[in-house]
JSON list of C-alpha atoms in Angstrom, two decimals:
[
{"chain": "A", "resi": 266, "resn": "UNK", "atom": "CA", "xyz": [11.29, -37.26, -18.47]},
{"chain": "A", "resi": 267, "resn": "UNK", "atom": "CA", "xyz": [8.12, -35.29, -17.76]},
{"chain": "A", "resi": 268, "resn": "UNK", "atom": "CA", "xyz": [5.00, -37.00, -19.15]},
{"chain": "A", "resi": 269, "resn": "UNK", "atom": "CA", "xyz": [2.44, -35.64, -16.71]},
{"chain": "A", "resi": 270, "resn": "UNK", "atom": "CA", "xyz": [2.13, -33.04, -13.97]},
{"chain": "A", "resi": 271, "resn": "UNK", "atom": "CA", "xyz": [2.83, -35.66, -11.29]},
{"chain": "A", "resi": 272, "resn": "UNK", "atom": "CA", "xyz": [6.29, -36.24, -12.80]},
{"chain": "A", "resi": 273, "resn": "UNK", "atom": "CA", "xyz": [7.06, -32.54, -12.41]},
{"chain": "A", "resi": 274, "resn": "UNK", "atom": "CA", "xyz": [5.45, -31.94, -9.01]},
{"chain": "A", "resi": 275, "resn": "UNK", "atom": "CA", "xyz": [5.59, -35.19, -7.00]},
{"chain": "A", "resi": 276, "resn": "UNK", "atom": "CA", "xyz": [3.49, -35.62, -3.90]},
{"chain": "A", "resi": 277, "resn": "UNK", "atom": "CA", "xyz": [5.08, -33.98, -0.87]},
{"chain": "A", "resi": 278, "resn": "UNK", "atom": "CA", "xyz": [6.94, -31.29, -2.83]},
{"chain": "A", "resi": 279, "resn": "UNK", "atom": "CA", "xyz": [6.17, -27.59, -2.56]},
{"chain": "A", "resi": 280, "resn": "UNK", "atom": "CA", "xyz": [3.88, -26.82, -5.47]},
{"chain": "A", "resi": 281, "resn": "UNK", "atom": "CA", "xyz": [1.19, -24.44, -6.63]},
{"chain": "A", "resi": 282, "resn": "UNK", "atom": "CA", "xyz": [-0.71, -22.96, -9.55]},
{"chain": "A", "resi": 283, "resn": "UNK", "atom": "CA", "xyz": [-0.07, -19.80, -11.57]},
{"chain": "A", "resi": 284, "resn": "UNK", "atom": "CA", "xyz": [-2.36, -18.21, -14.15]},
{"chain": "A", "resi": 285, "resn": "UNK", "atom": "CA", "xyz": [-1.39, -16.73, -17.51]},
{"chain": "A", "resi": 286, "resn": "UNK", "atom": "CA", "xyz": [-4.24, -14.24, -17.94]},
{"chain": "A", "resi": 287, "resn": "UNK", "atom": "CA", "xyz": [-4.48, -11.73, -20.79]},
{"chain": "A", "resi": 288, "resn": "UNK", "atom": "CA", "xyz": [-6.86, -8.80, -21.22]},
{"chain": "A", "resi": 289, "resn": "UNK", "atom": "CA", "xyz": [-8.68, -7.98, -24.47]},
{"chain": "A", "resi": 290, "resn": "UNK", "atom": "CA", "xyz": [-5.63, -6.05, -25.68]},
{"chain": "A", "resi": 291, "resn": "UNK", "atom": "CA", "xyz": [-3.26, -8.96, -25.12]},
{"chain": "A", "resi": 292, "resn": "UNK", "atom": "CA", "xyz": [-1.62, -7.53, -22.00]},
{"chain": "A", "resi": 293, "resn": "UNK", "atom": "CA", "xyz": [-0.71, -9.96, -19.21]},
{"chain": "A", "resi": 294, "resn": "UNK", "atom": "CA", "xyz": [-2.24, -9.50, -15.76]},
{"chain": "A", "resi": 295, "resn": "UNK", "atom": "CA", "xyz": [-0.11, -9.76, -12.61]},
{"chain": "A", "resi": 296, "resn": "UNK", "atom": "CA", "xyz": [-0.64, -8.89, -8.97]},
{"chain": "A", "resi": 297, "resn": "UNK", "atom": "CA", "xyz": [1.51, -6.48, -6.99]},
{"chain": "A", "resi": 298, "resn": "UNK", "atom": "CA", "xyz": [1.79, -7.78, -3.41]},
{"chain": "A", "resi": 299, "resn": "UNK", "atom": "CA", "xyz": [0.37, -6.10, -0.34]},
{"chain": "A", "resi": 300, "resn": "UNK", "atom": "CA", "xyz": [1.80, -4.03, 2.46]},
{"chain": "A", "resi": 301, "resn": "UNK", "atom": "CA", "xyz": [2.92, -6.99, 4.56]},
{"chain": "A", "resi": 302, "resn": "UNK", "atom": "CA", "xyz": [5.49, -7.89, 1.90]},
{"chain": "A", "resi": 303, "resn": "UNK", "atom": "CA", "xyz": [7.13, -4.46, 1.79]},
{"chain": "A", "resi": 304, "resn": "UNK", "atom": "CA", "xyz": [9.47, -5.07, 4.73]},
{"chain": "A", "resi": 305, "resn": "UNK", "atom": "CA", "xyz": [10.97, -8.20, 3.12]},
{"chain": "A", "resi": 306, "resn": "UNK", "atom": "CA", "xyz": [12.25, -6.40, 0.01]},
{"chain": "A", "resi": 307, "resn": "UNK", "atom": "CA", "xyz": [15.06, -3.93, -0.62]},
{"chain": "A", "resi": 308, "resn": "UNK", "atom": "CA", "xyz": [13.93, -0.31, -0.23]},
{"chain": "A", "resi": 309, "resn": "UNK", "atom": "CA", "xyz": [12.31, 0.96, -3.41]},
{"chain": "A", "resi": 310, "resn": "UNK", "atom": "CA", "xyz": [11.75, -2.49, -4.96]},
{"chain": "A", "resi": 311, "resn": "UNK", "atom": "CA", "xyz": [8.84, -4.94, -5.10]},
{"chain": "A", "resi": 312, "resn": "UNK", "atom": "CA", "xyz": [7.99, -8.02, -7.13]},
{"chain": "A", "resi": 313, "resn": "UNK", "atom": "CA", "xyz": [4.95, -8.73, -9.27]},
{"chain": "A", "resi": 314, "resn": "UNK", "atom": "CA", "xyz": [3.68, -12.24, -9.95]},
{"chain": "A", "resi": 315, "resn": "UNK", "atom": "CA", "xyz": [0.97, -14.26, -11.61]},
{"chain": "A", "resi": 316, "resn": "UNK", "atom": "CA", "xyz": [-2.36, -14.73, -9.91]},
{"chain": "A", "resi": 317, "resn": "UNK", "atom": "CA", "xyz": [-2.25, -18.05, -8.06]},
{"chain": "A", "resi": 318, "resn": "UNK", "atom": "CA", "xyz": [-0.65, -19.71, -5.08]},
{"chain": "A", "resi": 319, "resn": "UNK", "atom": "CA", "xyz": [0.13, -22.87, -3.18]},
{"chain": "A", "resi": 320, "resn": "UNK", "atom": "CA", "xyz": [-1.83, -26.08, -3.58]},
{"chain": "A", "resi": 321, "resn": "UNK", "atom": "CA", "xyz": [-3.68, -26.85, -0.36]},
{"chain": "A", "resi": 322, "resn": "UNK", "atom": "CA", "xyz": [-4.36, -30.28, 1.13]},
{"chain": "A", "resi": 323, "resn": "UNK", "atom": "CA", "xyz": [-7.22, -32.04, -0.63]},
{"chain": "A", "resi": 324, "resn": "UNK", "atom": "CA", "xyz": [-7.15, -29.77, -3.70]},
{"chain": "A", "resi": 325, "resn": "UNK", "atom": "CA", "xyz": [-6.46, -30.64, -7.30]},
{"chain": "A", "resi": 326, "resn": "UNK", "atom": "CA", "xyz": [-4.81, -28.16, -9.66]},
{"chain": "A", "resi": 327, "resn": "UNK", "atom": "CA", "xyz": [-8.05, -26.68, -11.00]},
{"chain": "A", "resi": 328, "resn": "UNK", "atom": "CA", "xyz": [-9.59, -26.28, -7.56]},
{"chain": "A", "resi": 329, "resn": "UNK", "atom": "CA", "xyz": [-6.48, -24.38, -6.52]},
{"chain": "A", "resi": 330, "resn": "UNK", "atom": "CA", "xyz": [-6.67, -22.13, -9.59]},
{"chain": "A", "resi": 331, "resn": "UNK", "atom": "CA", "xyz": [-10.30, -21.16, -8.98]},
{"chain": "A", "resi": 332, "resn": "UNK", "atom": "CA", "xyz": [-9.83, -20.60, -5.24]},
{"chain": "A", "resi": 333, "resn": "UNK", "atom": "CA", "xyz": [-6.74, -18.45, -5.65]},
{"chain": "A", "resi": 334, "resn": "UNK", "atom": "CA", "xyz": [-8.38, -16.26, -8.31]},
{"chain": "A", "resi": 335, "resn": "UNK", "atom": "CA", "xyz": [-11.43, -15.60, -6.14]},
{"chain": "A", "resi": 336, "resn": "UNK", "atom": "CA", "xyz": [-9.32, -14.98, -3.04]},
{"chain": "A", "resi": 337, "resn": "UNK", "atom": "CA", "xyz": [-6.78, -12.71, -4.68]},
{"chain": "A", "resi": 338, "resn": "UNK", "atom": "CA", "xyz": [-8.73, -10.66, -7.21]},
{"chain": "A", "resi": 339, "resn": "UNK", "atom": "CA", "xyz": [-12.38, -11.25, -6.31]},
{"chain": "A", "resi": 340, "resn": "UNK", "atom": "CA", "xyz": [-13.47, -12.95, -9.53]},
{"chain": "A", "resi": 341, "resn": "UNK", "atom": "CA", "xyz": [-13.47, -16.49, -10.90]},
{"chain": "A", "resi": 342, "resn": "UNK", "atom": "CA", "xyz": [-11.69, -17.63, -14.05]},
{"chain": "A", "resi": 343, "resn": "UNK", "atom": "CA", "xyz": [-12.15, -20.04, -16.93]},
{"chain": "A", "resi": 344, "resn": "UNK", "atom": "CA", "xyz": [-9.18, -22.38, -17.23]},
{"chain": "A", "resi": 345, "resn": "UNK", "atom": "CA", "xyz": [-8.17, -22.91, -20.86]},
{"chain": "A", "resi": 346, "resn": "UNK", "atom": "CA", "xyz": [-6.39, -25.98, -22.22]},
{"chain": "A", "resi": 347, "resn": "UNK", "atom": "CA", "xyz": [-3.12, -25.13, -23.96]},
{"chain": "A", "resi": 348, "resn": "UNK", "atom": "CA", "xyz": [-2.10, -26.63, -27.29]},
{"chain": "A", "resi": 349, "resn": "UNK", "atom": "CA", "xyz": [1.55, -26.44, -26.19]},
{"chain": "A", "resi": 350, "resn": "UNK", "atom": "CA", "xyz": [3.23, -26.97, -22.81]},
{"chain": "A", "resi": 351, "resn": "UNK", "atom": "CA", "xyz": [6.59, -25.42, -21.93]},
{"chain": "A", "resi": 352, "resn": "UNK", "atom": "CA", "xyz": [8.95, -26.60, -19.22]},
{"chain": "A", "resi": 353, "resn": "UNK", "atom": "CA", "xyz": [10.99, -23.81, -17.65]},
{"chain": "A", "resi": 354, "resn": "UNK", "atom": "CA", "xyz": [13.76, -24.94, -15.26]},
{"chain": "A", "resi": 355, "resn": "UNK", "atom": "CA", "xyz": [15.16, -22.41, -12.82]},
{"chain": "A", "resi": 356, "resn": "UNK", "atom": "CA", "xyz": [17.97, -21.54, -15.24]},
{"chain": "A", "resi": 357, "resn": "UNK", "atom": "CA", "xyz": [15.40, -20.32, -17.78]},
{"chain": "A", "resi": 358, "resn": "UNK", "atom": "CA", "xyz": [16.28, -22.73, -20.62]},
{"chain": "A", "resi": 359, "resn": "UNK", "atom": "CA", "xyz": [12.81, -23.28, -22.09]},
{"chain": "A", "resi": 360, "resn": "UNK", "atom": "CA", "xyz": [11.82, -26.56, -23.74]},
{"chain": "A", "resi": 361, "resn": "UNK", "atom": "CA", "xyz": [8.55, -28.01, -25.03]},
{"chain": "A", "resi": 362, "resn": "UNK", "atom": "CA", "xyz": [7.06, -31.11, -23.37]},
{"chain": "A", "resi": 363, "resn": "UNK", "atom": "CA", "xyz": [4.04, -33.29, -24.09]},
{"chain": "A", "resi": 364, "resn": "UNK", "atom": "CA", "xyz": [1.71, -34.04, -21.18]},
{"chain": "A", "resi": 365, "resn": "UNK", "atom": "CA", "xyz": [-1.22, -36.43, -20.80]},
{"chain": "A", "resi": 366, "resn": "UNK", "atom": "CA", "xyz": [-3.10, -34.14, -18.39]},
{"chain": "A", "resi": 367, "resn": "UNK", "atom": "CA", "xyz": [-6.36, -32.45, -19.40]},
{"chain": "A", "resi": 368, "resn": "UNK", "atom": "CA", "xyz": [-6.84, -29.54, -19.47]},
{"chain": "A", "resi": 369, "resn": "UNK", "atom": "CA", "xyz": [-3.26, -29.19, -20.54]},
{"chain": "A", "resi": 370, "resn": "UNK", "atom": "CA", "xyz": [-1.21, -26.58, -18.66]},
{"chain": "A", "resi": 371, "resn": "UNK", "atom": "CA", "xyz": [0.62, -23.87, -20.55]},
{"chain": "A", "resi": 372, "resn": "UNK", "atom": "CA", "xyz": [3.85, -24.22, -18.60]},
{"chain": "A", "resi": 373, "resn": "UNK", "atom": "CA", "xyz": [5.67, -25.94, -15.75]},
{"chain": "A", "resi": 374, "resn": "UNK", "atom": "CA", "xyz": [8.10, -23.72, -13.85]},
{"chain": "A", "resi": 375, "resn": "UNK", "atom": "CA", "xyz": [10.75, -25.02, -11.46]},
{"chain": "A", "resi": 376, "resn": "UNK", "atom": "CA", "xyz": [11.29, -21.90, -9.37]},
{"chain": "A", "resi": 377, "resn": "UNK", "atom": "CA", "xyz": [14.04, -21.57, -6.78]},
{"chain": "A", "resi": 378, "resn": "UNK", "atom": "CA", "xyz": [13.24, -19.27, -3.87]},
{"chain": "A", "resi": 379, "resn": "UNK", "atom": "CA", "xyz": [15.56, -16.25, -4.04]},
{"chain": "A", "resi": 380, "resn": "UNK", "atom": "CA", "xyz": [18.19, -15.37, -1.41]},
{"chain": "A", "resi": 381, "resn": "UNK", "atom": "CA", "xyz": [16.92, -13.48, 1.59]},
{"chain": "A", "resi": 382, "resn": "UNK", "atom": "CA", "xyz": [13.51, -15.15, 1.58]},
{"chain": "A", "resi": 383, "resn": "UNK", "atom": "CA", "xyz": [12.32, -17.65, 4.23]},
{"chain": "A", "resi": 384, "resn": "UNK", "atom": "CA", "xyz": [12.69, -20.63, 1.86]},
{"chain": "A", "resi": 385, "resn": "UNK", "atom": "CA", "xyz": [15.82, -19.46, 0.04]},
{"chain": "A", "resi": 386, "resn": "UNK", "atom": "CA", "xyz": [17.26, -22.16, -2.21]},
{"chain": "A", "resi": 387, "resn": "UNK", "atom": "CA", "xyz": [14.19, -24.40, -2.03]},
{"chain": "A", "resi": 388, "resn": "UNK", "atom": "CA", "xyz": [12.33, -25.51, -5.16]},
{"chain": "A", "resi": 389, "resn": "UNK", "atom": "CA", "xyz": [8.74, -24.45, -5.81]},
{"chain": "A", "resi": 390, "resn": "UNK", "atom": "CA", "xyz": [6.97, -26.29, -8.64]},
{"chain": "A", "resi": 391, "resn": "UNK", "atom": "CA", "xyz": [4.43, -24.03, -10.38]},
{"chain": "A", "resi": 392, "resn": "UNK", "atom": "CA", "xyz": [1.83, -25.42, -12.80]},
{"chain": "A", "resi": 393, "resn": "UNK", "atom": "CA", "xyz": [0.78, -22.54, -15.08]},
{"chain": "A", "resi": 394, "resn": "UNK", "atom": "CA", "xyz": [-2.57, -22.52, -16.87]},
{"chain": "A", "resi": 395, "resn": "UNK", "atom": "CA", "xyz": [-3.93, -20.15, -19.46]},
{"chain": "A", "resi": 396, "resn": "UNK", "atom": "CA", "xyz": [-7.06, -18.54, -18.08]},
{"chain": "A", "resi": 397, "resn": "UNK", "atom": "CA", "xyz": [-9.75, -16.00, -18.87]},
{"chain": "A", "resi": 398, "resn": "UNK", "atom": "CA", "xyz": [-11.35, -13.72, -16.29]},
{"chain": "A", "resi": 399, "resn": "UNK", "atom": "CA", "xyz": [-15.08, -14.17, -15.67]},
{"chain": "A", "resi": 400, "resn": "UNK", "atom": "CA", "xyz": [-15.41, -10.75, -14.08]},
{"chain": "A", "resi": 401, "resn": "UNK", "atom": "CA", "xyz": [-13.55, -7.57, -13.19]},
{"chain": "A", "resi": 402, "resn": "UNK", "atom": "CA", "xyz": [-10.72, -7.72, -10.62]},
{"chain": "A", "resi": 403, "resn": "UNK", "atom": "CA", "xyz": [-11.57, -5.94, -7.38]},
{"chain": "A", "resi": 404, "resn": "UNK", "atom": "CA", "xyz": [-12.12, -6.29, -3.62]},
{"chain": "A", "resi": 405, "resn": "UNK", "atom": "CA", "xyz": [-8.37, -6.38, -3.02]},
{"chain": "A", "resi": 406, "resn": "UNK", "atom": "CA", "xyz": [-7.15, -6.81, 0.54]},
{"chain": "A", "resi": 407, "resn": "UNK", "atom": "CA", "xyz": [-4.50, -4.11, 0.84]},
{"chain": "A", "resi": 408, "resn": "UNK", "atom": "CA", "xyz": [-2.34, -6.16, 3.19]},
{"chain": "A", "resi": 409, "resn": "UNK", "atom": "CA", "xyz": [-2.22, -8.98, 0.60]},
{"chain": "A", "resi": 410, "resn": "UNK", "atom": "CA", "xyz": [-2.48, -7.20, -2.77]},
{"chain": "A", "resi": 411, "resn": "UNK", "atom": "CA", "xyz": [-1.87, -3.54, -3.58]},
{"chain": "A", "resi": 412, "resn": "UNK", "atom": "CA", "xyz": [-2.88, -3.77, -7.20]},
{"chain": "A", "resi": 413, "resn": "UNK", "atom": "CA", "xyz": [-3.35, -5.72, -10.42]},
{"chain": "A", "resi": 414, "resn": "UNK", "atom": "CA", "xyz": [-1.25, -4.54, -13.35]},
{"chain": "A", "resi": 415, "resn": "UNK", "atom": "CA", "xyz": [-1.50, -5.38, -17.06]},
{"chain": "A", "resi": 416, "resn": "UNK", "atom": "CA", "xyz": [1.84, -5.46, -18.91]},
{"chain": "A", "resi": 417, "resn": "UNK", "atom": "CA", "xyz": [2.53, -5.63, -22.63]},
{"chain": "A", "resi": 418, "resn": "UNK", "atom": "CA", "xyz": [4.39, -8.59, -24.09]},
{"chain": "A", "resi": 419, "resn": "UNK", "atom": "CA", "xyz": [7.45, -6.39, -24.61]},
{"chain": "A", "resi": 420, "resn": "UNK", "atom": "CA", "xyz": [7.39, -5.26, -20.98]},
{"chain": "A", "resi": 421, "resn": "UNK", "atom": "CA", "xyz": [7.18, -8.85, -19.76]},
{"chain": "A", "resi": 422, "resn": "UNK", "atom": "CA", "xyz": [10.19, -9.85, -21.88]},
{"chain": "A", "resi": 423, "resn": "UNK", "atom": "CA", "xyz": [12.27, -6.81, -20.93]},
{"chain": "A", "resi": 424, "resn": "UNK", "atom": "CA", "xyz": [11.70, -7.48, -17.23]},
{"chain": "A", "resi": 425, "resn": "UNK", "atom": "CA", "xyz": [14.39, -10.17, -17.34]},
{"chain": "A", "resi": 426, "resn": "UNK", "atom": "CA", "xyz": [17.09, -7.53, -17.75]},
{"chain": "A", "resi": 427, "resn": "UNK", "atom": "CA", "xyz": [15.86, -4.48, -15.85]},
{"chain": "A", "resi": 428, "resn": "UNK", "atom": "CA", "xyz": [13.70, -3.20, -13.01]},
{"chain": "A", "resi": 429, "resn": "UNK", "atom": "CA", "xyz": [11.58, -0.35, -14.38]},
{"chain": "A", "resi": 430, "resn": "UNK", "atom": "CA", "xyz": [9.69, 1.98, -12.10]},
{"chain": "A", "resi": 431, "resn": "UNK", "atom": "CA", "xyz": [5.92, 1.73, -11.95]},
{"chain": "A", "resi": 432, "resn": "UNK", "atom": "CA", "xyz": [5.75, 5.18, -13.55]},
{"chain": "A", "resi": 433, "resn": "UNK", "atom": "CA", "xyz": [7.91, 4.03, -16.48]},
{"chain": "A", "resi": 434, "resn": "UNK", "atom": "CA", "xyz": [5.73, 0.97, -17.05]},
{"chain": "A", "resi": 435, "resn": "UNK", "atom": "CA", "xyz": [2.52, 3.03, -17.00]},
{"chain": "A", "resi": 436, "resn": "UNK", "atom": "CA", "xyz": [4.01, 5.58, -19.40]},
{"chain": "A", "resi": 437, "resn": "UNK", "atom": "CA", "xyz": [5.00, 2.72, -21.74]},
{"chain": "A", "resi": 438, "resn": "UNK", "atom": "CA", "xyz": [1.59, 1.04, -22.07]},
{"chain": "A", "resi": 439, "resn": "UNK", "atom": "CA", "xyz": [0.96, -0.80, -18.80]},
{"chain": "A", "resi": 440, "resn": "UNK", "atom": "CA", "xyz": [-2.35, -0.32, -16.98]},
{"chain": "A", "resi": 441, "resn": "UNK", "atom": "CA", "xyz": [-3.40, -0.65, -13.35]},
{"chain": "A", "resi": 442, "resn": "UNK", "atom": "CA", "xyz": [-6.69, -2.54, -13.69]},
{"chain": "A", "resi": 443, "resn": "UNK", "atom": "CA", "xyz": [-7.41, -2.72, -9.95]},
{"chain": "A", "resi": 444, "resn": "UNK", "atom": "CA", "xyz": [-6.05, -0.98, -6.87]},
{"chain": "A", "resi": 445, "resn": "UNK", "atom": "CA", "xyz": [-2.74, 0.83, -7.02]},
{"chain": "A", "resi": 446, "resn": "UNK", "atom": "CA", "xyz": [-3.82, 3.93, -5.13]},
{"chain": "A", "resi": 447, "resn": "UNK", "atom": "CA", "xyz": [-1.23, 3.36, -2.40]},
{"chain": "A", "resi": 448, "resn": "UNK", "atom": "CA", "xyz": [1.67, 2.43, -4.68]},
{"chain": "A", "resi": 449, "resn": "UNK", "atom": "CA", "xyz": [4.62, 4.80, -4.99]},
{"chain": "A", "resi": 450, "resn": "UNK", "atom": "CA", "xyz": [5.10, 5.41, -8.73]},
{"chain": "A", "resi": 451, "resn": "UNK", "atom": "CA", "xyz": [8.88, 5.45, -8.13]},
{"chain": "A", "resi": 452, "resn": "UNK", "atom": "CA", "xyz": [8.99, 1.84, -6.90]},
{"chain": "A", "resi": 453, "resn": "UNK", "atom": "CA", "xyz": [10.98, -0.53, -9.11]},
{"chain": "A", "resi": 454, "resn": "UNK", "atom": "CA", "xyz": [9.23, -3.75, -10.09]},
{"chain": "A", "resi": 455, "resn": "UNK", "atom": "CA", "xyz": [10.66, -7.14, -11.03]},
{"chain": "A", "resi": 456, "resn": "UNK", "atom": "CA", "xyz": [9.04, -10.50, -11.97]},
{"chain": "A", "resi": 457, "resn": "UNK", "atom": "CA", "xyz": [8.76, -13.49, -9.67]},
{"chain": "A", "resi": 458, "resn": "UNK", "atom": "CA", "xyz": [7.29, -16.96, -10.14]},
{"chain": "A", "resi": 459, "resn": "UNK", "atom": "CA", "xyz": [4.79, -17.20, -12.99]},
{"chain": "A", "resi": 460, "resn": "UNK", "atom": "CA", "xyz": [5.71, -13.71, -14.21]},
{"chain": "A", "resi": 461, "resn": "UNK", "atom": "CA", "xyz": [9.37, -14.70, -14.60]},
{"chain": "A", "resi": 462, "resn": "UNK", "atom": "CA", "xyz": [8.45, -17.98, -16.31]},
{"chain": "A", "resi": 463, "resn": "UNK", "atom": "CA", "xyz": [6.31, -16.09, -18.84]},
{"chain": "A", "resi": 464, "resn": "UNK", "atom": "CA", "xyz": [9.20, -13.71, -19.50]},
{"chain": "A", "resi": 465, "resn": "UNK", "atom": "CA", "xyz": [11.48, -16.64, -20.36]},
{"chain": "A", "resi": 466, "resn": "UNK", "atom": "CA", "xyz": [8.85, -18.26, -22.59]},
{"chain": "A", "resi": 467, "resn": "UNK", "atom": "CA", "xyz": [7.90, -15.06, -24.42]},
{"chain": "A", "resi": 468, "resn": "UNK", "atom": "CA", "xyz": [11.56, -14.22, -25.04]},
{"chain": "A", "resi": 469, "resn": "UNK", "atom": "CA", "xyz": [11.74, -17.49, -27.01]},
{"chain": "A", "resi": 470, "resn": "UNK", "atom": "CA", "xyz": [8.36, -17.64, -28.77]},
{"chain": "A", "resi": 471, "resn": "UNK", "atom": "CA", "xyz": [7.21, -13.95, -28.56]},
{"chain": "A", "resi": 472, "resn": "UNK", "atom": "CA", "xyz": [3.50, -14.83, -28.29]},
{"chain": "A", "resi": 473, "resn": "UNK", "atom": "CA", "xyz": [1.18, -17.41, -26.78]}
]
């Protein structure tokens, strides 16, 4: 049973923080990884994921959230406590849990690294917080992040079953809020990590 974050992500396990960030129109913000990731993916495909990353030694969850936001998109965030917490195992069967932690995370995602990656088959425990941007995303390091994209709720949900091109997403209501100048509009995008967890949750509850 999961009663607190420590039950989900025990000391010594691979773990990190993801952020569920929405813009003023309710679209969800995700990063599109940088040039150094291109060689590790099938030609014409690339993932997008939630802002965030691995917990470093000596950090707590909130310290990690703030550091990753500033490093990745050049602005800090306000972490928001969630009234509901969802547990998402790697098979995507979403269930609600009650945690004692404050602020309360929005979700706990037990991700399994996909085949073909350096840690294939290993579990990565992601603690997902709702967050609000304090500033405008920018100062992206092209090798690390090529862009920040805002997707509609429908696009997030539909990502579980297809890999739309960047052009198709933009034509259907998505917005590149930072970077993107070097991205091929024909590239097909799919969710990873926090983005995939949100897709599973939204397919069940349709809004957060």
